[in-house]
């Protein structure tokens, strides 16, 4: 870094062991007064393995964890945060301690898992900003599956077999949603495009079967 003239400050982060199933994601919305009005957490069960896409979540089970959510709620309200926030966390398997890696000032790319978990965060936002209606904080408290890959891909490449089985059970009960699954969007051309997309995902996982470190 000295050789290339980097003048900034670096933060060294401790390596936290664990696979994809140790990852958690939390999305929140805080009103203009800094009060958290909506939040929900998900446990990652599969990420994208392509090196260019690594780090993006491909399948999530929504979870309600009062300890983690209340800790993040207290933090956001203590600093008067306003708007959407997306936290990436990892559970240390040695201590079961949750470590926050980052907070982004937006909803996450895969935040549709909130809908699977029973929370329409955009409705809460609209009720607040457009109509001026506020209520108590609402949570994504239903255990459900969100996926952006075919079930066959999830079943084959999910590392934690217990979670894969849970995902299959949830899907069998109808507790499963996909961002690409809106019935109103269906037509022949879109169906063919989604088939092409799914085949491309399957090829990608065959080429990169491991999530890496």
mmCIF file of C-alpha atoms in Angstrom:
data_model
loop_
_atom_site.group_PDB
_atom_site.id
_atom_site.type_symbol
_atom_site.label_atom_id
_atom_site.label_comp_id
_atom_site.label_asym_id
_atom_site.label_seq_id
_atom_site.Cartn_x
_atom_site.Cartn_y
_atom_site.Cartn_z
ATOM 1 C CA UNK A 1 0.000 0.000 0.000
ATOM 2 C CA UNK A 2 2.866 2.358 0.764
ATOM 3 C CA UNK A 3 4.407 1.510 -2.598
ATOM 4 C CA UNK A 4 1.293 2.557 -4.513
ATOM 5 C CA UNK A 5 0.836 5.675 -2.417
ATOM 6 C CA UNK A 6 -2.390 4.790 -0.593
ATOM 7 C CA UNK A 7 -2.944 7.646 1.924
ATOM 8 C CA UNK A 8 -6.081 6.457 3.700
ATOM 9 C CA UNK A 9 -6.928 4.512 6.831
ATOM 10 C CA UNK A 10 -7.594 0.770 6.873
ATOM 11 C CA UNK A 11 -9.802 -1.212 9.227
ATOM 12 C CA UNK A 12 -8.599 -4.757 9.869
ATOM 13 C CA UNK A 13 -11.564 -7.061 10.444
ATOM 14 C CA UNK A 14 -11.298 -10.338 12.308
ATOM 15 C CA UNK A 15 -11.992 -13.415 10.199
ATOM 16 C CA UNK A 16 -15.185 -15.128 11.328
ATOM 17 C CA UNK A 17 -15.345 -18.811 10.335
ATOM 18 C CA UNK A 18 -18.462 -20.495 9.069
ATOM 19 C CA UNK A 19 -20.258 -21.297 5.833
ATOM 20 C CA UNK A 20 -23.117 -19.677 3.981
ATOM 21 C CA UNK A 21 -25.570 -20.763 6.662
ATOM 22 C CA UNK A 22 -23.770 -18.548 9.198
ATOM 23 C CA UNK A 23 -24.708 -15.417 7.239
ATOM 24 C CA UNK A 24 -27.634 -13.222 8.238
ATOM 25 C CA UNK A 25 -29.217 -10.232 6.536
ATOM 26 C CA UNK A 26 -31.439 -7.610 8.173
ATOM 27 C CA UNK A 27 -33.441 -4.887 6.413
ATOM 28 C CA UNK A 28 -35.100 -2.017 8.247
ATOM 29 C CA UNK A 29 -37.085 1.178 7.748
ATOM 30 C CA UNK A 30 -36.902 4.175 10.106
ATOM 31 C CA UNK A 31 -39.251 7.161 9.931
ATOM 32 C CA UNK A 32 -38.270 10.835 9.791
ATOM 33 C CA UNK A 33 -38.149 10.948 13.600
ATOM 34 C CA UNK A 34 -35.586 8.164 13.701
ATOM 35 C CA UNK A 35 -37.966 5.490 14.984
ATOM 36 C CA UNK A 36 -37.681 2.020 13.454
ATOM 37 C CA UNK A 37 -41.050 1.100 11.945
ATOM 38 C CA UNK A 38 -40.246 -2.164 10.145
ATOM 39 C CA UNK A 39 -37.518 -4.792 10.204
ATOM 40 C CA UNK A 40 -36.868 -8.401 9.344
ATOM 41 C CA UNK A 41 -34.009 -10.883 9.333
ATOM 42 C CA UNK A 42 -33.136 -13.795 7.096
ATOM 43 C CA UNK A 43 -30.714 -16.706 7.294
ATOM 44 C CA UNK A 44 -28.787 -17.292 4.096
ATOM 45 C CA UNK A 45 -28.814 -20.879 2.846
ATOM 46 C CA UNK A 46 -27.231 -20.330 -0.574
ATOM 47 C CA UNK A 47 -25.146 -17.582 -2.168
ATOM 48 C CA UNK A 48 -24.102 -17.081 -5.769
ATOM 49 C CA UNK A 49 -20.849 -18.923 -6.437
ATOM 50 C CA UNK A 50 -19.703 -17.171 -9.608
ATOM 51 C CA UNK A 51 -16.610 -15.125 -8.637
ATOM 52 C CA UNK A 52 -18.125 -12.034 -10.269
ATOM 53 C CA UNK A 53 -21.327 -12.399 -8.238
ATOM 54 C CA UNK A 54 -19.934 -13.822 -5.011
ATOM 55 C CA UNK A 55 -21.501 -12.336 -1.916
ATOM 56 C CA UNK A 56 -24.988 -12.053 -3.412
ATOM 57 C CA UNK A 57 -27.632 -14.157 -1.708
ATOM 58 C CA UNK A 58 -29.523 -16.746 -3.759
ATOM 59 C CA UNK A 59 -31.817 -18.298 -1.131
ATOM 60 C CA UNK A 60 -32.883 -17.074 2.317
ATOM 61 C CA UNK A 61 -35.127 -18.380 5.080
ATOM 62 C CA UNK A 62 -36.778 -15.554 7.000
ATOM 63 C CA UNK A 63 -36.157 -15.785 10.740
ATOM 64 C CA UNK A 64 -37.312 -13.817 13.741
ATOM 65 C CA UNK A 65 -34.483 -13.308 16.238
ATOM 66 C CA UNK A 66 -35.528 -10.828 18.934
ATOM 67 C CA UNK A 67 -32.032 -10.423 20.337
ATOM 68 C CA UNK A 68 -30.411 -9.420 17.047
ATOM 69 C CA UNK A 69 -33.319 -7.284 15.866
ATOM 70 C CA UNK A 70 -33.667 -5.380 19.134
ATOM 71 C CA UNK A 71 -29.920 -4.724 19.246
ATOM 72 C CA UNK A 72 -29.998 -3.244 15.743
ATOM 73 C CA UNK A 73 -33.165 -1.309 16.535
ATOM 74 C CA UNK A 74 -31.535 0.256 19.595
ATOM 75 C CA UNK A 75 -28.467 1.149 17.550
ATOM 76 C CA UNK A 76 -30.431 2.796 14.740
ATOM 77 C CA UNK A 77 -32.626 4.795 17.106
ATOM 78 C CA UNK A 78 -29.627 5.867 19.201
ATOM 79 C CA UNK A 79 -28.053 7.578 16.189
ATOM 80 C CA UNK A 80 -31.336 8.961 14.821
ATOM 81 C CA UNK A 81 -31.053 7.010 11.581
ATOM 82 C CA UNK A 82 -33.701 7.791 8.939
ATOM 83 C CA UNK A 83 -34.682 5.674 5.936
ATOM 84 C CA UNK A 84 -33.871 2.165 4.807
ATOM 85 C CA UNK A 85 -30.922 0.150 6.091
ATOM 86 C CA UNK A 86 -29.467 -3.220 5.176
ATOM 87 C CA UNK A 87 -27.148 -5.040 7.578
ATOM 88 C CA UNK A 88 -24.920 -7.990 6.742
ATOM 89 C CA UNK A 89 -24.030 -10.168 9.725
ATOM 90 C CA UNK A 90 -22.314 -13.449 10.476
ATOM 91 C CA UNK A 91 -22.836 -15.767 13.428
ATOM 92 C CA UNK A 92 -19.563 -17.002 14.933
ATOM 93 C CA UNK A 93 -20.081 -20.772 15.330
ATOM 94 C CA UNK A 94 -17.589 -20.824 18.203
ATOM 95 C CA UNK A 95 -19.520 -18.422 20.414
ATOM 96 C CA UNK A 96 -22.878 -17.872 18.622
ATOM 97 C CA UNK A 97 -22.054 -14.154 18.685
ATOM 98 C CA UNK A 98 -23.489 -12.073 15.837
ATOM 99 C CA UNK A 99 -21.007 -9.740 14.136
ATOM 100 C CA UNK A 100 -22.150 -6.900 11.896
ATOM 101 C CA UNK A 101 -19.955 -6.623 8.803
ATOM 102 C CA UNK A 102 -21.573 -3.589 7.201
ATOM 103 C CA UNK A 103 -24.650 -1.403 6.981
ATOM 104 C CA UNK A 104 -25.853 -0.079 3.626
ATOM 105 C CA UNK A 105 -28.188 2.968 3.438
ATOM 106 C CA UNK A 106 -30.705 1.138 1.240
ATOM 107 C CA UNK A 107 -32.733 -2.037 1.008
ATOM 108 C CA UNK A 108 -30.754 -5.111 0.066
ATOM 109 C CA UNK A 109 -30.811 -6.681 -3.379
ATOM 110 C CA UNK A 110 -32.556 -9.704 -1.913
ATOM 111 C CA UNK A 111 -34.891 -7.901 0.492
ATOM 112 C CA UNK A 112 -37.934 -9.591 -1.043
ATOM 113 C CA UNK A 113 -37.418 -12.301 1.582
ATOM 114 C CA UNK A 114 -39.277 -9.861 3.852
ATOM 115 C CA UNK A 115 -42.455 -10.462 1.832
ATOM 116 C CA UNK A 116 -42.053 -14.198 2.270
ATOM 117 C CA UNK A 117 -41.728 -13.503 5.997
ATOM 118 C CA UNK A 118 -44.987 -11.578 6.083
ATOM 119 C CA UNK A 119 -43.653 -8.003 5.961
ATOM 120 C CA UNK A 120 -44.385 -5.558 3.154
ATOM 121 C CA UNK A 121 -41.784 -2.945 4.031
ATOM 122 C CA UNK A 122 -42.740 -0.703 1.101
ATOM 123 C CA UNK A 123 -46.312 -0.537 2.417
ATOM 124 C CA UNK A 124 -44.986 0.643 5.797
ATOM 125 C CA UNK A 125 -42.869 3.239 3.997
ATOM 126 C CA UNK A 126 -45.791 4.426 1.865
ATOM 127 C CA UNK A 127 -48.172 4.599 4.817
ATOM 128 C CA UNK A 128 -45.656 6.792 6.631
ATOM 129 C CA UNK A 129 -44.385 9.088 3.891
ATOM 130 C CA UNK A 130 -47.471 9.418 1.687
ATOM 131 C CA UNK A 131 -50.337 9.113 4.165
ATOM 132 C CA UNK A 132 -48.675 10.113 7.426
ATOM 133 C CA UNK A 133 -49.844 6.982 9.208
ATOM 134 C CA UNK A 134 -47.513 5.332 11.711
ATOM 135 C CA UNK A 135 -47.916 2.382 14.006
ATOM 136 C CA UNK A 136 -45.777 0.153 16.152
ATOM 137 C CA UNK A 137 -42.723 -1.465 14.610
ATOM 138 C CA UNK A 138 -43.703 -4.486 12.507
ATOM 139 C CA UNK A 139 -41.508 -7.517 11.913
ATOM 140 C CA UNK A 140 -41.092 -10.271 9.354
ATOM 141 C CA UNK A 141 -42.001 -12.961 11.871
ATOM 142 C CA UNK A 142 -43.078 -15.813 9.590
ATOM 143 C CA UNK A 143 -40.551 -18.515 8.781
ATOM 144 C CA UNK A 144 -40.602 -18.844 4.998
ATOM 145 C CA UNK A 145 -38.324 -19.365 2.007
ATOM 146 C CA UNK A 146 -37.223 -16.820 -0.577
ATOM 147 C CA UNK A 147 -35.207 -18.065 -3.509
ATOM 148 C CA UNK A 148 -33.766 -16.654 -6.716
ATOM 149 C CA UNK A 149 -32.618 -20.029 -8.048
ATOM 150 C CA UNK A 150 -34.533 -23.171 -9.071
ATOM 151 C CA UNK A 151 -35.253 -25.595 -6.233
ATOM 152 C CA UNK A 152 -33.090 -28.183 -7.996
ATOM 153 C CA UNK A 153 -30.094 -25.856 -7.728
ATOM 154 C CA UNK A 154 -30.819 -25.115 -4.081
ATOM 155 C CA UNK A 155 -31.152 -28.805 -3.227
ATOM 156 C CA UNK A 156 -27.924 -29.725 -5.006
ATOM 157 C CA UNK A 157 -25.634 -26.895 -3.919
ATOM 158 C CA UNK A 158 -26.954 -25.854 -0.505
ATOM 159 C CA UNK A 159 -24.187 -26.715 1.975
ATOM 160 C CA UNK A 160 -26.304 -27.210 5.077
ATOM 161 C CA UNK A 161 -28.471 -30.244 4.345
ATOM 162 C CA UNK A 162 -30.712 -29.600 7.351
ATOM 163 C CA UNK A 163 -31.542 -26.140 6.014
ATOM 164 C CA UNK A 164 -32.079 -27.522 2.516
ATOM 165 C CA UNK A 165 -34.588 -29.986 3.940
ATOM 166 C CA UNK A 166 -36.297 -27.152 5.813
ATOM 167 C CA UNK A 167 -36.452 -25.165 2.579
ATOM 168 C CA UNK A 168 -38.088 -28.114 0.814
ATOM 169 C CA UNK A 169 -40.627 -28.423 3.610
ATOM 170 C CA UNK A 170 -41.464 -24.722 3.502
ATOM 171 C CA UNK A 171 -41.840 -24.830 -0.278
ATOM 172 C CA UNK A 172 -44.101 -27.855 0.052
ATOM 173 C CA UNK A 173 -46.333 -25.903 2.445
ATOM 174 C CA UNK A 174 -46.527 -22.957 0.049
ATOM 175 C CA UNK A 175 -44.307 -20.810 2.281
ATOM 176 C CA UNK A 176 -41.998 -19.870 -0.584
ATOM 177 C CA UNK A 177 -41.661 -16.756 -2.746
ATOM 178 C CA UNK A 178 -39.435 -15.579 -5.570
ATOM 179 C CA UNK A 179 -38.830 -12.044 -6.750
ATOM 180 C CA UNK A 180 -39.402 -13.287 -10.296
ATOM 181 C CA UNK A 181 -42.652 -15.070 -9.487
ATOM 182 C CA UNK A 182 -45.270 -12.348 -10.036
ATOM 183 C CA UNK A 183 -48.240 -13.938 -11.884
ATOM 184 C CA UNK A 184 -49.104 -10.639 -13.592
ATOM 185 C CA UNK A 185 -45.726 -10.683 -15.338
ATOM 186 C CA UNK A 186 -46.266 -14.058 -16.970
ATOM 187 C CA UNK A 187 -46.363 -14.343 -20.728
ATOM 188 C CA UNK A 188 -44.660 -16.584 -23.263
ATOM 189 C CA UNK A 189 -41.644 -14.355 -23.861
ATOM 190 C CA UNK A 190 -41.029 -13.790 -20.159
ATOM 191 C CA UNK A 191 -41.412 -17.498 -19.415
ATOM 192 C CA UNK A 192 -38.789 -18.301 -22.029
ATOM 193 C CA UNK A 193 -36.505 -15.609 -20.631
ATOM 194 C CA UNK A 194 -36.880 -16.960 -17.094
ATOM 195 C CA UNK A 195 -36.120 -20.483 -18.378
ATOM 196 C CA UNK A 196 -32.979 -19.149 -20.039
ATOM 197 C CA UNK A 197 -32.031 -17.398 -16.804
ATOM 198 C CA UNK A 198 -32.530 -20.549 -14.732
ATOM 199 C CA UNK A 199 -30.477 -22.646 -17.152
ATOM 200 C CA UNK A 200 -27.703 -20.059 -16.972
ATOM 201 C CA UNK A 201 -27.780 -20.254 -13.169
ATOM 202 C CA UNK A 202 -27.570 -24.047 -13.279
ATOM 203 C CA UNK A 203 -24.550 -23.860 -15.603
ATOM 204 C CA UNK A 204 -22.909 -21.315 -13.319
ATOM 205 C CA UNK A 205 -23.274 -23.552 -10.256
ATOM 206 C CA UNK A 206 -21.947 -26.552 -12.169
ATOM 207 C CA UNK A 207 -18.892 -24.499 -13.076
ATOM 208 C CA UNK A 208 -18.489 -23.049 -9.560
ATOM 209 C CA UNK A 209 -19.992 -25.617 -7.155
ATOM 210 C CA UNK A 210 -18.264 -24.198 -4.072
ATOM 211 C CA UNK A 211 -18.949 -20.868 -2.381
ATOM 212 C CA UNK A 212 -15.249 -20.418 -1.638
ATOM 213 C CA UNK A 213 -13.968 -18.730 1.514
#
